[in-house]
CSV table of C-alpha atoms and ligand atoms in Angstrom, one decimal:
chain,number,residue,atom,x,y,z
V,1142,MET,CA,85.5,-91.8,253.2
V,1143,CYS,CA,87.5,-90.7,250.1
V,1144,THR,CA,86.1,-87.7,248.2
V,1145,ALA,CA,86.4,-86.0,244.9
V,1146,THR,CA,87.3,-82.3,245.2
V,1147,PHE,CA,85.8,-79.8,242.8
V,1148,ALA,CA,87.3,-76.5,241.6
V,1149,ASN,CA,85.4,-74.5,244.3
V,1150,GLY,CA,86.6,-76.8,247.1
V,1151,ASP,CA,83.4,-78.8,247.5
V,1152,ARG,CA,84.0,-82.5,248.2
V,1153,MET,CA,81.8,-85.3,247.0
V,1154,PRO,CA,82.1,-88.7,248.9
V,1155,LEU,CA,83.2,-91.3,246.3
V,1156,LEU,CA,80.8,-93.9,247.6
V,1157,GLY,CA,77.1,-93.1,247.3
V,1158,LEU,CA,73.8,-94.8,247.5
V,1159,GLY,CA,72.0,-95.5,244.2
V,1160,THR,CA,68.2,-95.3,244.2
V,1161,TRP,CA,67.4,-96.5,240.6
V,1162,LYS,CA,65.1,-99.5,240.9
V,1163,SER,CA,64.5,-98.9,244.6
V,1164,ALA,CA,60.8,-99.4,244.9
V,1165,PRO,CA,58.5,-96.9,246.5
V,1166,GLY,CA,57.7,-98.3,250.0
V,1167,GLU,CA,61.3,-99.5,250.3
V,1168,VAL,CA,63.5,-96.7,249.2
V,1169,GLY,CA,62.7,-94.4,252.2
V,1170,ALA,CA,63.8,-97.0,254.8
V,1171,ALA,CA,66.9,-97.7,252.7
V,1172,VAL,CA,67.9,-94.1,252.6
V,1173,ARG,CA,67.3,-93.6,256.3
V,1174,GLU,CA,69.3,-96.7,257.1
V,1175,ALA,CA,72.1,-95.7,254.8
V,1176,ILE,CA,72.4,-92.3,256.4
V,1177,ARG,CA,72.5,-94.0,259.9
V,1178,LEU,CA,75.3,-96.3,258.6
V,1179,GLY,CA,77.3,-93.3,257.4
V,1180,TYR,CA,76.4,-92.8,253.7
V,1181,ARG,CA,76.6,-89.1,252.9
V,1182,HIS,CA,76.0,-89.2,249.1
V,1183,ILE,CA,72.6,-90.1,247.6
V,1184,ASP,CA,72.1,-90.4,243.9
V,1185,CYS,CA,68.6,-89.7,242.7
V,1186,ALA,CA,66.6,-88.9,239.5
V,1187,SER,CA,63.1,-87.7,238.8
V,1188,VAL,CA,62.5,-90.6,236.4
V,1189,TYR,CA,63.1,-93.1,239.2
V,1190,GLY,CA,59.7,-92.0,240.5
V,1191,ASN,CA,60.7,-92.1,244.2
V,1192,GLU,CA,62.2,-88.7,244.9
V,1193,ALA,CA,59.4,-87.7,247.3
V,1194,GLU,CA,60.0,-90.8,249.5
V,1195,VAL,CA,63.8,-90.2,249.3
V,1196,GLY,CA,63.2,-86.6,250.4
V,1197,GLU,CA,61.0,-87.7,253.3
V,1198,ALA,CA,63.8,-90.0,254.6
V,1199,ILE,CA,66.5,-87.2,254.2
V,1200,GLY,CA,64.2,-84.8,256.0
V,1201,ALA,CA,63.6,-87.3,258.8
V,1202,ALA,CA,67.3,-87.9,259.2
V,1203,ILE,CA,68.0,-84.2,259.4
V,1204,ALA,CA,65.1,-83.6,261.8
V,1205,ALA,CA,66.4,-86.4,264.0
V,1206,GLY,CA,69.8,-84.7,264.2
V,1207,GLU,CA,71.6,-87.7,262.5
V,1208,VAL,CA,73.1,-85.5,259.7
V,1209,THR,CA,72.9,-81.9,258.5
V,1210,ARG,CA,72.0,-80.9,254.9
V,1211,GLU,CA,75.6,-79.6,254.5
V,1212,GLU,CA,77.0,-83.0,255.3
V,1213,LEU,CA,75.0,-84.7,252.6
V,1214,TRP,CA,75.8,-84.8,248.8
V,1215,ILE,CA,72.6,-85.0,246.9
V,1216,THR,CA,72.6,-85.6,243.1
V,1217,SER,CA,69.6,-85.6,240.8
V,1218,LYS,CA,69.0,-85.7,237.1
V,1219,LEU,CA,67.0,-83.8,234.4
V,1220,TRP,CA,64.7,-86.2,232.6
V,1221,CYS,CA,64.6,-86.2,228.8
V,1222,ASN,CA,61.2,-84.6,228.5
V,1223,ALA,CA,62.6,-81.4,230.0
V,1224,HIS,CA,65.5,-80.7,227.7
V,1225,GLY,CA,65.7,-77.1,226.4
V,1226,ARG,CA,66.9,-74.0,228.1
V,1227,ASP,CA,63.6,-72.9,229.5
V,1228,ASN,CA,62.5,-76.3,230.8
V,1229,VAL,CA,65.5,-77.0,233.1
V,1230,GLU,CA,64.7,-74.7,236.0
V,1231,PRO,CA,61.0,-75.7,236.3
V,1232,ALA,CA,62.1,-79.4,236.3
V,1233,LEU,CA,64.8,-78.8,238.8
V,1234,ARG,CA,62.3,-76.9,241.1
V,1235,ARG,CA,60.0,-79.9,240.9
V,1236,THR,CA,62.8,-82.2,241.9
V,1237,LEU,CA,63.7,-79.9,244.8
V,1238,ALA,CA,60.1,-79.8,246.0
V,1239,ASP,CA,59.9,-83.6,245.8
V,1240,LEU,CA,63.2,-84.0,247.7
V,1241,GLY,CA,62.2,-81.3,250.2
V,1242,LEU,CA,65.5,-79.5,249.5
V,1243,ALA,CA,66.5,-75.9,248.9
V,1244,TRP,CA,69.4,-76.9,246.6
V,1245,LEU,CA,71.1,-79.9,245.0
V,1246,ASP,CA,74.8,-80.6,245.2
V,1247,LEU,CA,74.8,-81.9,241.6
V,1248,TYR,CA,72.3,-81.8,238.8
V,1249,LEU,CA,73.0,-83.9,235.6
V,1250,ILE,CA,71.4,-84.1,232.2
V,1251,HIS,CA,70.2,-87.7,232.5
V,1252,TRP,CA,70.6,-88.7,228.8
V,1253,PRO,CA,71.7,-86.7,225.7
V,1254,VAL,CA,68.3,-87.6,224.2
V,1255,PRO,CA,65.5,-85.0,224.1
V,1256,ILE,CA,62.0,-86.4,224.1
V,1257,ARG,CA,58.7,-84.5,223.7
V,1258,PRO,CA,57.5,-82.5,226.7
V,1259,GLY,CA,54.8,-84.4,228.5
V,1260,VAL,CA,56.0,-87.8,227.4
V,1261,ALA,CA,57.5,-89.8,230.2
V,1262,PHE,CA,58.9,-92.7,228.1
V,1263,PRO,CA,58.7,-92.7,224.3
V,1264,ALA,CA,56.3,-95.3,222.8
V,1265,SER,CA,57.2,-94.5,219.2
V,1266,GLY,CA,59.8,-92.6,217.3
V,1267,ASP,CA,57.5,-89.6,217.1
V,1268,ASP,CA,57.9,-89.2,220.9
V,1269,LEU,CA,61.6,-88.4,220.4
V,1270,LEU,CA,62.7,-85.0,219.2
V,1271,PRO,CA,65.2,-84.9,216.3
V,1272,PRO,CA,68.5,-84.2,218.1
V,1273,ALA,CA,69.2,-81.2,215.7
V,1274,GLN,CA,65.9,-79.6,216.8
V,1275,LEU,CA,67.1,-79.3,220.4
V,1276,PRO,CA,70.9,-79.1,220.6
V,1277,LEU,CA,72.4,-80.2,223.9
V,1278,ALA,CA,74.1,-76.8,224.2
V,1279,ASP,CA,70.6,-75.2,224.5
V,1280,THR,CA,69.7,-77.6,227.4
V,1281,TRP,CA,73.1,-76.8,228.9
V,1282,ALA,CA,72.4,-73.1,228.9
V,1283,GLY,CA,69.4,-74.0,231.2
V,1284,MET,CA,71.7,-76.0,233.4
V,1285,GLU,CA,74.1,-73.0,233.7
V,1286,GLY,CA,71.2,-70.8,234.6
V,1287,ALA,CA,70.1,-73.2,237.4
V,1288,GLN,CA,73.6,-73.2,238.8
V,1289,GLU,CA,73.8,-69.4,238.7
V,1290,ALA,CA,70.4,-69.2,240.4
V,1291,GLY,CA,71.8,-71.3,243.3
V,1292,LEU,CA,69.5,-74.2,242.8
V,1293,THR,CA,72.4,-76.6,242.4
V,1294,ARG,CA,76.0,-76.2,243.4
V,1295,HIS,CA,77.4,-78.3,240.5
V,1296,ILE,CA,76.2,-79.4,237.0
V,1297,GLY,CA,77.1,-82.2,234.8
V,1298,VAL,CA,75.9,-84.9,232.4
V,1299,SER,CA,75.2,-88.6,232.2
V,1300,ASN,CA,75.5,-91.1,229.5
V,1301,PHE,CA,77.6,-88.7,227.4
V,1302,SER,CA,80.2,-90.1,225.0
V,1303,SER,CA,83.6,-88.4,224.7
V,1304,ARG,CA,82.4,-86.7,221.5
V,1305,LYS,CA,79.3,-85.2,223.1
V,1306,LEU,CA,81.2,-84.1,226.1
V,1307,ARG,CA,83.9,-82.4,223.9
V,1308,ASP,CA,81.2,-80.7,221.9
V,1309,LEU,CA,79.6,-79.4,225.0
V,1310,LEU,CA,82.9,-78.2,226.4
V,1311,GLY,CA,83.3,-76.2,223.2
V,1312,HIS,CA,80.0,-74.4,223.8
V,1313,CYS,CA,79.6,-73.9,227.5
V,1314,ARG,CA,80.1,-71.0,229.8
V,1315,LEU,CA,80.1,-73.1,233.0
V,1316,ARG,CA,81.8,-76.5,232.6
V,1317,PRO,CA,80.2,-79.8,233.2
V,1318,GLU,CA,82.0,-81.2,236.3
V,1319,VAL,CA,80.8,-84.8,236.2
V,1320,ASN,CA,79.9,-87.4,233.6
V,1321,GLN,CA,77.9,-90.3,235.2
V,1322,VAL,CA,78.2,-93.4,233.0
V,1323,GLU,CA,77.8,-97.2,233.2
V,1324,ARG,CA,81.1,-98.7,234.3
V,1325,HIS,CA,82.1,-102.0,235.8
V,1326,PRO,CA,84.7,-104.7,234.9
V,1327,LEU,CA,82.7,-105.9,231.8
V,1328,LEU,CA,82.6,-102.3,230.5
V,1329,GLN,CA,85.7,-100.5,231.7
V,1330,GLN,CA,85.6,-97.5,229.4
V,1331,PRO,CA,89.3,-96.7,229.4
V,1332,GLN,CA,89.2,-94.1,226.6
V,1333,LEU,CA,86.2,-92.3,228.0
V,1334,LEU,CA,87.9,-92.2,231.4
V,1335,ALA,CA,91.1,-90.8,229.9
V,1336,ASP,CA,89.1,-88.2,227.9
V,1337,CYS,CA,87.2,-87.1,231.0
V,1338,ALA,CA,90.4,-87.0,233.1
V,1339,ALA,CA,92.1,-84.8,230.4
V,1340,ALA,CA,89.1,-82.5,230.5
V,1341,GLY,CA,88.9,-82.3,234.3
V,1342,VAL,CA,85.5,-84.0,234.3
V,1343,HIS,CA,85.0,-86.4,237.3
V,1344,VAL,CA,83.4,-89.8,236.4
V,1345,THR,CA,80.7,-91.5,238.5
V,1346,ALA,CA,80.2,-95.2,237.7
V,1347,TYR,CA,76.7,-96.5,237.7
V,1348,SER,CA,75.6,-100.1,237.7
V,1349,PRO,CA,78.8,-101.1,239.5
V,1350,LEU,CA,77.4,-104.4,240.6
V,1351,GLY,CA,75.9,-105.2,237.2
V,1352,SER,CA,72.4,-104.1,238.0
V,1353,GLY,CA,71.0,-107.6,238.2
V,1354,ASP,CA,67.6,-106.2,239.3
V,1355,ARG,CA,67.0,-104.3,236.0
V,1356,PRO,CA,63.6,-104.8,234.4
V,1357,ALA,CA,63.5,-107.9,232.1
V,1358,ALA,CA,63.0,-105.6,229.1
V,1359,LEU,CA,66.4,-104.1,229.7
V,1360,LYS,CA,68.2,-107.4,229.9
V,1361,GLY,CA,69.8,-109.3,227.0
V,1362,ALA,CA,69.6,-113.1,226.6
V,1363,ASP,CA,72.4,-115.0,228.4
V,1364,GLU,CA,73.8,-112.0,230.1
V,1365,PRO,CA,76.7,-112.8,232.5
V,1366,MET,CA,76.1,-112.2,236.2
V,1367,LEU,CA,78.9,-109.8,237.2
V,1368,LEU,CA,78.6,-110.7,240.9
V,1369,GLU,CA,79.2,-114.4,240.0
V,1370,ASN,CA,82.2,-113.7,237.7
V,1371,PRO,CA,84.8,-116.4,238.7
V,1372,VAL,CA,87.7,-113.9,238.7
V,1373,ILE,CA,85.8,-111.5,241.0
V,1374,VAL,CA,84.7,-114.3,243.2
V,1375,ALA,CA,88.3,-115.6,243.6
V,1376,ILE,CA,89.6,-112.2,244.4
V,1377,ALA,CA,86.9,-111.8,247.0
V,1378,ALA,CA,87.8,-115.1,248.6
V,1379,GLU,CA,91.5,-114.1,248.8
V,1380,HIS,CA,90.5,-110.9,250.6
V,1381,GLY,CA,87.8,-112.6,252.8
V,1382,CYS,CA,85.2,-110.1,251.4
V,1383,SER,CA,82.3,-110.3,249.1
V,1384,PRO,CA,82.3,-110.0,245.3
V,1385,ALA,CA,80.2,-106.8,245.6
V,1386,GLN,CA,82.9,-105.3,247.8
V,1387,VAL,CA,85.6,-106.2,245.3
V,1388,LEU,CA,83.6,-104.4,242.6
V,1389,ILE,CA,83.1,-101.3,244.7
V,1390,ALA,CA,86.7,-101.2,245.9
V,1391,TRP,CA,87.9,-101.4,242.2
V,1392,GLN,CA,86.0,-98.2,241.4
V,1393,LEU,CA,87.2,-96.3,244.4
V,1394,GLN,CA,90.8,-97.4,243.9
V,1395,GLY,CA,90.5,-96.0,240.4
V,1396,GLY,CA,89.5,-92.6,241.8
V,1397,LEU,CA,85.9,-92.9,240.5
V,1398,SER,CA,82.8,-92.3,242.5
V,1399,THR,CA,80.2,-95.1,242.4
V,1400,ILE,CA,76.6,-95.5,243.5
V,1401,PRO,CA,75.8,-99.2,244.3
V,1402,LYS,CA,72.0,-99.6,244.9
V,1403,SER,CA,70.7,-101.6,247.8
V,1404,VAL,CA,67.5,-101.6,249.8
V,1405,ASN,CA,68.9,-104.3,252.1
V,1406,PRO,CA,70.4,-103.2,255.5
V,1407,ALA,CA,73.1,-105.9,255.6
V,1408,ARG,CA,74.2,-105.2,252.0
V,1409,LEU,CA,74.1,-101.4,252.6
V,1410,ARG,CA,76.6,-102.0,255.4
V,1411,GLU,CA,78.7,-104.4,253.4
V,1412,ASN,CA,78.9,-102.0,250.5
V,1413,LEU,CA,80.0,-99.1,252.6
V,1414,ALA,CA,82.7,-101.2,254.2
V,1415,ALA,CA,84.2,-101.9,250.7
V,1416,ALA,CA,86.0,-98.5,251.0
V,1417,ALA,CA,88.4,-100.2,253.4
V,1418,ILE,CA,89.5,-103.0,251.0
V,1419,GLU,CA,92.7,-102.6,249.2
V,1420,LEU,CA,93.1,-104.6,246.0
V,1421,THR,CA,96.6,-105.6,245.0
V,1422,PRO,CA,98.3,-104.8,241.7
V,1423,ALA,CA,97.8,-108.4,240.7
V,1424,ASP,CA,94.1,-108.2,241.5
V,1425,LEU,CA,93.8,-105.1,239.3
V,1426,GLU,CA,95.7,-106.8,236.5
V,1427,GLN,CA,93.3,-109.7,236.6
V,1428,ILE,CA,90.2,-107.4,236.6
V,1429,ALA,CA,91.6,-105.5,233.6
V,1430,THR,CA,91.4,-108.7,231.5
V,1431,LEU,CA,87.6,-108.9,232.1
V,1432,ASP,CA,86.5,-106.0,229.8
V,1433,GLN,CA,84.1,-107.2,227.2
V,1434,HIS,CA,82.7,-103.8,226.2
V,1435,LEU,CA,79.4,-105.1,227.4
V,1436,ARG,CA,76.8,-102.4,228.0
V,1437,LEU,CA,74.0,-103.5,230.3
V,1438,VAL,CA,72.1,-100.2,229.9
V,1439,ASN,CA,72.7,-99.8,226.2
V,1440,GLY,CA,70.0,-97.2,225.4
V,1441,ALA,CA,68.1,-99.5,223.0
V,1442,PHE,CA,64.9,-98.0,224.4
V,1443,TRP,CA,65.7,-94.8,222.4
V,1444,LEU,CA,66.1,-96.6,219.1
V,1445,LEU,CA,62.4,-96.8,218.2
V,1446,GLU,CA,61.2,-97.0,214.7
V,1447,GLY,CA,61.0,-93.5,213.2
V,1448,SER,CA,63.5,-92.1,215.8
V,1449,LEU,CA,66.8,-90.7,214.4
V,1450,TRP,CA,68.9,-92.4,217.0
V,1451,THR,CA,71.1,-95.4,216.4
V,1452,MET,CA,73.6,-97.1,218.7
V,1453,GLU,CA,76.4,-95.3,216.7
V,1454,SER,CA,74.9,-91.9,217.1
V,1455,LEU,CA,74.0,-92.5,220.8
V,1456,TRP,CA,77.4,-93.7,221.9
V,1457,ASP,CA,79.5,-92.3,219.0
V,1458,GLU,CA,81.1,-95.7,218.6
V,1459,VAL,CA,81.2,-97.7,215.4
O,2899,A2P,P1,69.3,-105.3,246.9
O,2899,A2P,O1,68.8,-103.9,246.7
O,2899,A2P,O2,68.2,-106.3,247.2
O,2899,A2P,O3,70.4,-105.3,247.9
O,2899,A2P,P2,73.6,-101.9,240.8
O,2899,A2P,O4,74.1,-101.1,241.9
O,2899,A2P,O5,74.7,-102.3,239.9
O,2899,A2P,O6,72.4,-101.4,240.1
O,2899,A2P,O7,73.1,-103.3,241.5
O,2899,A2P,C1,72.0,-103.4,242.3
O,2899,A2P,C2,71.7,-104.8,242.5
O,2899,A2P,O8,72.7,-105.5,243.3
O,2899,A2P,C3,70.4,-105.0,243.3
O,2899,A2P,O9,69.7,-106.2,242.9
O,2899,A2P,C4,70.9,-105.1,244.8
O,2899,A2P,O10,69.9,-105.9,245.5
O,2899,A2P,C5,72.1,-106.0,244.6
O,2899,A2P,N1,73.1,-105.8,245.6
O,2899,A2P,C6,73.5,-104.6,246.2
O,2899,A2P,N2,74.4,-104.8,247.1
O,2899,A2P,C7,74.8,-106.1,247.1
O,2899,A2P,C8,75.7,-106.9,247.7
O,2899,A2P,N3,76.5,-106.4,248.6
O,2899,A2P,N4,75.7,-108.3,247.4
O,2899,A2P,C9,74.9,-108.8,246.5
O,2899,A2P,N5,74.0,-108.0,245.8
O,2899,A2P,C10,73.9,-106.7,246.1
């Protein structure tokens, strides 16, 4: 399995298992099966509401001697209601307790959007804190403290634009090492990737398969189905593989890590096997033409009436 190597020599497997949308009652079996198949990177978050079950599965795999803690790469994310220097460590300790772990490999700020403590999801603009009231640098200081306390080996961000990342890099003592963002052929993000590469920040691609199982409220009308894209389907046919495997191979070949979600044993196996597929330069050229700058997870849920967020201020794009 290809890996990304960090400054301290730690190596993150590029292909991980996503657990967003994996339902309680299903996610544990999926994680256990994934580890049996050879997955060594599991992507979690407290807001997914399933970390305790993920943790049970990891614990069972370790207890059964299938894997050691050191062989696994476990990522989790700080939810938006725990922004602020003093809130990070307690939130991370809750995640560690849920996962049954002594440390994380990577902890990310999930969104650059602080919401009121105690609010899980904002119902009105009042539930969001004005960004100026809680600067991201203040939350980052808490992330640095958590890393220094040994609760996580690495720290990073998610859903950060180039501008927000640049601002943070100007204020940090310990650098963010990862930016996890939506990325797939319909949203290729070349500028963000170039900016992250120049800053030495590794990029993890989420929703690599187009997240077709997103809740209806997060879906636009007439959204294209990435897995049915004719160019992707044709490339898959040429290679005798599946469209999902083409989408995963495309990320890995670009040097990105990616976290396709599945709770289906056959698809877990299929997705892992994508690491062996080599796309040709002609395939890559064709995929490059598919970019539509289409965000599937566009953060519209933050733009409530009375909130100060706009699409422009969230993504720093006009
Ligand atoms: P399932 O969990 O039933 O396998 P993303 O990773 O972009 O969020 O996409 C996840 C969605 O893609 C889920 O609906 C998942 O369903 C589905 N999926 C995962 N792997 C495959 C695959 N190899 N072929 C088709 N669909 C897949």
